[in-house]
CSV table of N, CA and C in Angstrom, one decimal:
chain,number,residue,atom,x,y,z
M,1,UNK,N,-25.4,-0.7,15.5
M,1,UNK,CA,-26.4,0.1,16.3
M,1,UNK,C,-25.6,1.2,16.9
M,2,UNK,N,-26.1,2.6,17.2
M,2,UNK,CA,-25.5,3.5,17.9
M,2,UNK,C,-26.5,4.1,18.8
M,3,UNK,N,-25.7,4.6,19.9
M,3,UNK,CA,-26.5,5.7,20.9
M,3,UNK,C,-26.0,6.8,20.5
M,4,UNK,N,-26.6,7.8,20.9
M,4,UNK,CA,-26.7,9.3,20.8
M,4,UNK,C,-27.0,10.2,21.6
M,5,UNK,N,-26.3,10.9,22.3
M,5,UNK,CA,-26.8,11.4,23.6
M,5,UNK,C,-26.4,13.0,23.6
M,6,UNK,N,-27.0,13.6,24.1
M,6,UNK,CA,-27.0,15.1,24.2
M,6,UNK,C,-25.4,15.7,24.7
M,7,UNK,N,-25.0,16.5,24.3
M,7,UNK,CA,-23.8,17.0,24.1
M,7,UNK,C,-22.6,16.7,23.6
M,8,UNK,N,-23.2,16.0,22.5
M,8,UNK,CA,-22.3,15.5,21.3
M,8,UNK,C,-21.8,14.4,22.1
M,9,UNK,N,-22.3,13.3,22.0
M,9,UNK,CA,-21.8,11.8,22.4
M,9,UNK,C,-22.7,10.9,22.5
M,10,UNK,N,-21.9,9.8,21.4
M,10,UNK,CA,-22.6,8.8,21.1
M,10,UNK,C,-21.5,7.8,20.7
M,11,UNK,N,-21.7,6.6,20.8
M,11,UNK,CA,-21.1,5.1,21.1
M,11,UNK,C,-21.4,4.0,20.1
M,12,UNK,N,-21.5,3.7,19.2
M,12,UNK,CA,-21.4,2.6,18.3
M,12,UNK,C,-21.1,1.2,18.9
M,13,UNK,N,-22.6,0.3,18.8
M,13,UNK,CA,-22.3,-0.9,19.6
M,13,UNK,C,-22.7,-2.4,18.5
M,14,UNK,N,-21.4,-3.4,18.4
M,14,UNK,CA,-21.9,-4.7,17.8
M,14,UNK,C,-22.7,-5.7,18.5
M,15,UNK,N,-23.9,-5.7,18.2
M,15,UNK,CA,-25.0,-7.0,18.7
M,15,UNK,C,-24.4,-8.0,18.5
M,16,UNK,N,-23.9,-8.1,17.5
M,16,UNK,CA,-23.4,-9.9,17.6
M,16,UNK,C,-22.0,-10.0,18.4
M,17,UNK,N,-21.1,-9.7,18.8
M,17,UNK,CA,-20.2,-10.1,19.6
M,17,UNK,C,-20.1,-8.6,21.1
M,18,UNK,N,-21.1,-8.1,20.8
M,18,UNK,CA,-21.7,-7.3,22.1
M,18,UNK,C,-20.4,-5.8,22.9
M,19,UNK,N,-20.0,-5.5,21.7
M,19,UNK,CA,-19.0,-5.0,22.6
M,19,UNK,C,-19.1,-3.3,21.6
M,20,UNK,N,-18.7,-2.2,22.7
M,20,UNK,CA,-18.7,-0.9,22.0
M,20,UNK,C,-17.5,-1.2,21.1
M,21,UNK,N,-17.6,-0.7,19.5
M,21,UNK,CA,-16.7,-0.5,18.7
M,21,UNK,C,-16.1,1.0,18.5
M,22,UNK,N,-16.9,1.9,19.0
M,22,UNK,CA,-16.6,3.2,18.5
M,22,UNK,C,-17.6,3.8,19.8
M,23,UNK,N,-16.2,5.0,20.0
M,23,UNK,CA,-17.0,6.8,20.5
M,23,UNK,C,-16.7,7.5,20.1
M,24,UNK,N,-17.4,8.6,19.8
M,24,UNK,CA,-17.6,9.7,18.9
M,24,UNK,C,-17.7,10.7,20.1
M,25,UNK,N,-17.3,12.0,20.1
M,25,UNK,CA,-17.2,13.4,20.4
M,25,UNK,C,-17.3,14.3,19.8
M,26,UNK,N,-18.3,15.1,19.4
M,26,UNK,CA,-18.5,16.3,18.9
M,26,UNK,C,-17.0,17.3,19.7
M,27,UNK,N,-16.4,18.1,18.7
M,27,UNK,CA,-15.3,18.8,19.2
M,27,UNK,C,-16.1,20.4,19.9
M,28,UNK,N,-17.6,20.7,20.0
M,28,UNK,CA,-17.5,21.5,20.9
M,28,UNK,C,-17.8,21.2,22.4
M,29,UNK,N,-17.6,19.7,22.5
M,29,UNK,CA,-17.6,19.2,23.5
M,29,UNK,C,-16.4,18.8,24.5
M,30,UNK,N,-15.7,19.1,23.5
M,30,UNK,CA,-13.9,18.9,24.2
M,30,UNK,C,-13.5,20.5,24.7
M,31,UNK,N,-12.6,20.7,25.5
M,31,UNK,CA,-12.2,22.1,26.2
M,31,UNK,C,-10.9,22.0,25.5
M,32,UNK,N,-10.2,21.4,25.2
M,32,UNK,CA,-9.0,21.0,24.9
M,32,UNK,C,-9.2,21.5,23.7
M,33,UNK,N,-7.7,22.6,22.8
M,33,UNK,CA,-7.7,22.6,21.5
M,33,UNK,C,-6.8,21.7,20.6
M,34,UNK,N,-7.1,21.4,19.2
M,34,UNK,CA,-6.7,20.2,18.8
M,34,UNK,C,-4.9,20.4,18.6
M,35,UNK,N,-4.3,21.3,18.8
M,35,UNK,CA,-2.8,21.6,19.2
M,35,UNK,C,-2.5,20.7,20.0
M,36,UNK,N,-2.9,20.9,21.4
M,36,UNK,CA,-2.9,20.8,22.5
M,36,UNK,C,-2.9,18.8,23.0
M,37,UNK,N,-4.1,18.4,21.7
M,37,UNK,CA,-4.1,17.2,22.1
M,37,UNK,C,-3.5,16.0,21.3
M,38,UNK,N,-3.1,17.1,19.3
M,38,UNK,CA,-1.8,16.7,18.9
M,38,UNK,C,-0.5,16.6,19.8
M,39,UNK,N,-0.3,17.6,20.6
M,39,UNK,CA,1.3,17.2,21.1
M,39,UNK,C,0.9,16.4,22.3
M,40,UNK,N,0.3,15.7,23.1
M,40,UNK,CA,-0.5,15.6,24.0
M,40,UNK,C,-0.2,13.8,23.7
M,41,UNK,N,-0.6,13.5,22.5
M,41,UNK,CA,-0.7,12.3,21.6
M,41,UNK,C,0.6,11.8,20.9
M,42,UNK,N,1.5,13.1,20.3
M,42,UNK,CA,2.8,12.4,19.7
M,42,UNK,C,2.5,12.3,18.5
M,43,UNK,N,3.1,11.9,17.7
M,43,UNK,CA,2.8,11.3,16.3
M,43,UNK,C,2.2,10.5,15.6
M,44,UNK,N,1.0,11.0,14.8
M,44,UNK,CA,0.4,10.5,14.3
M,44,UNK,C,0.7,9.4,13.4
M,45,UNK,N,0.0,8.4,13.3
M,45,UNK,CA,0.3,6.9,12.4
M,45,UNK,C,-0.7,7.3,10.5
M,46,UNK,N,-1.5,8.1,11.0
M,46,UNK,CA,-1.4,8.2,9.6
M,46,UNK,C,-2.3,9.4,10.0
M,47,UNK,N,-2.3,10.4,8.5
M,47,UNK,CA,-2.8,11.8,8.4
M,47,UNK,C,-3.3,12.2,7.1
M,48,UNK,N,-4.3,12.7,6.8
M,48,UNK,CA,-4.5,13.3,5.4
M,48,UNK,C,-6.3,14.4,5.4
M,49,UNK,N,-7.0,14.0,4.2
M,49,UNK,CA,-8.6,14.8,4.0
M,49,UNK,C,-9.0,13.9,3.9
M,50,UNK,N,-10.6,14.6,4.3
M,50,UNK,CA,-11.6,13.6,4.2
M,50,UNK,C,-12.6,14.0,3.4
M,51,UNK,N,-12.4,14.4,1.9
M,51,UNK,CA,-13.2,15.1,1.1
M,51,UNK,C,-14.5,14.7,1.0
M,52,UNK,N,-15.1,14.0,2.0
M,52,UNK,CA,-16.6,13.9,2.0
M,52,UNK,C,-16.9,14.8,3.0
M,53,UNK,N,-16.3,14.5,4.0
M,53,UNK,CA,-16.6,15.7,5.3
M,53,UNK,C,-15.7,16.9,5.3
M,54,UNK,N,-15.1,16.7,3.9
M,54,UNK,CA,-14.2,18.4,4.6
M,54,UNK,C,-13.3,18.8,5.6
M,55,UNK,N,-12.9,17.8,5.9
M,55,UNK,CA,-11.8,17.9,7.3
M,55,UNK,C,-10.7,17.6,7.1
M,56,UNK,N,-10.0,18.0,7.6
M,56,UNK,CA,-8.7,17.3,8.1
M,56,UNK,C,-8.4,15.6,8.9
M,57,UNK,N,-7.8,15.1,9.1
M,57,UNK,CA,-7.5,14.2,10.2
M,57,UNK,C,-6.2,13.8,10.4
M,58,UNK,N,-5.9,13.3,11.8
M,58,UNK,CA,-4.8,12.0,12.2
M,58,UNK,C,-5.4,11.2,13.2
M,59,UNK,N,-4.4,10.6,12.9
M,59,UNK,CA,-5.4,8.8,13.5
M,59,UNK,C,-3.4,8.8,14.3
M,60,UNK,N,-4.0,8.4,15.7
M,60,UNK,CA,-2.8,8.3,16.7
M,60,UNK,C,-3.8,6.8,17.0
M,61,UNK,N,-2.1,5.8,17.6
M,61,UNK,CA,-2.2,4.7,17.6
M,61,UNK,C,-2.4,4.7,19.5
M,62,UNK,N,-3.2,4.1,20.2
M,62,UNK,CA,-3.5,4.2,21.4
M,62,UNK,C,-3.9,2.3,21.7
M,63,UNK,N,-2.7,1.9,21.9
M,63,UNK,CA,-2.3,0.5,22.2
M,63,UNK,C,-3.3,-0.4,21.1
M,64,UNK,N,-4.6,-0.9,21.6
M,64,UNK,CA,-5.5,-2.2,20.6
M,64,UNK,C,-6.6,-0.9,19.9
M,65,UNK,N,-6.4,0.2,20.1
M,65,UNK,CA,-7.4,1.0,19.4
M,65,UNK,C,-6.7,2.4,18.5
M,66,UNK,N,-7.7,3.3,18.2
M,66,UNK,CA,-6.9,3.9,17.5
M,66,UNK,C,-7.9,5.5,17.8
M,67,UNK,N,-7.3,6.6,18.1
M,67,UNK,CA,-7.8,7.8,18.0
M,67,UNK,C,-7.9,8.7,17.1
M,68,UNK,N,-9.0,9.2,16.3
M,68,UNK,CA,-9.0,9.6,15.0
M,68,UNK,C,-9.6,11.4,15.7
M,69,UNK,N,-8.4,12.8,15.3
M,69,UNK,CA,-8.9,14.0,15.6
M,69,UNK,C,-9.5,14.6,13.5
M,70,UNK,N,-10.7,14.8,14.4
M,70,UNK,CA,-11.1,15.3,12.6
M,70,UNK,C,-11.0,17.0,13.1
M,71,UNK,N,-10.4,17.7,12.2
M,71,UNK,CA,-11.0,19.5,12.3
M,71,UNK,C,-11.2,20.2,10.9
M,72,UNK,N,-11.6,21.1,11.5
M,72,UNK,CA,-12.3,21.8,10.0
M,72,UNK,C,-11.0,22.9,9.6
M,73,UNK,N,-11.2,23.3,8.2
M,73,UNK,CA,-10.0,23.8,7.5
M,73,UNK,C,-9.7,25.0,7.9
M,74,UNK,N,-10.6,25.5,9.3
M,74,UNK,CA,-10.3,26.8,10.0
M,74,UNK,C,-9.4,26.3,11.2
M,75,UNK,N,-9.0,25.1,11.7
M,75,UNK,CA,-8.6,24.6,12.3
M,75,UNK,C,-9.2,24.0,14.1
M,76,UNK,N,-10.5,24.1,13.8
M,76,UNK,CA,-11.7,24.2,14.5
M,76,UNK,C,-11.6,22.5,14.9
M,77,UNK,N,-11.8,22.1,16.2
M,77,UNK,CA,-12.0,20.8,16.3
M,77,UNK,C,-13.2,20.3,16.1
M,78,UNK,N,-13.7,19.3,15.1
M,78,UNK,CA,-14.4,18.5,14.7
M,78,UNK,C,-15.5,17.9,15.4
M,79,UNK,N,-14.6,16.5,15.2
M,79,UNK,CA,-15.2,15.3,15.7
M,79,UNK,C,-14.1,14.7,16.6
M,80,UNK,N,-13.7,13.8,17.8
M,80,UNK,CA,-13.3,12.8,18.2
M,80,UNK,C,-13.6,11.3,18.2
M,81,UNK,N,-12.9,10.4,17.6
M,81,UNK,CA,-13.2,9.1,17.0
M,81,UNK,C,-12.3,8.5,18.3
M,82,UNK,N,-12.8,7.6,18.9
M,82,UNK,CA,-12.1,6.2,19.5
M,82,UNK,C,-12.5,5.1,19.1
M,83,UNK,N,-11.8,4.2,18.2
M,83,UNK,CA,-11.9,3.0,17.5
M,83,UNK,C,-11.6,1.7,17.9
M,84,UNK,N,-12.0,1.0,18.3
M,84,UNK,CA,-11.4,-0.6,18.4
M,84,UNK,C,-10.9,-0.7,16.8
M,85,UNK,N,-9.6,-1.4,16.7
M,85,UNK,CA,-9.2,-1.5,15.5
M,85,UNK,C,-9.9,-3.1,14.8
């Protein structure tokens, strides 16, 4: 199940063990550009495309979870993913 909330934010929640798995961030909702939160973050754990969405990504490791920056091939920030792994 997910919520969806006005200004690009929304939270992905499991009913059966009840806990948020995922937040999502629309990138014109961040002030920060994705440079900025690359060097900010350090090195990515893994990086490549996402030829369904057209983007870019890296996924930075942030202790039991994982931060995924998606942007577009103009270098435009995306989406922001925070994942329980």
């Amino acid at each position: 199940m997910y919520y969806s909330f006005p200004a690009g934010f929304a939270y992905f929640y499991d009913e059966d063990t009840r806990e948020i798995t995922t937040i999502a961030l629309e990138g014109s909702s961040v002030t920060n550009d994705p440079v900025e939160l690359k060097q900010l973050l350090g090195k990515p754990i893994n990086s490549g495309y996402d030829g369904r969405d057209q983007e870019d990504y890296q996924e930075f490791s942030l202790g039991d979870n994982t931060l995924s920056i998606m942007t577009t091939k103009d270098g435009e920030l995306s989406t922001i993913w925070f994942r329980n792994r």
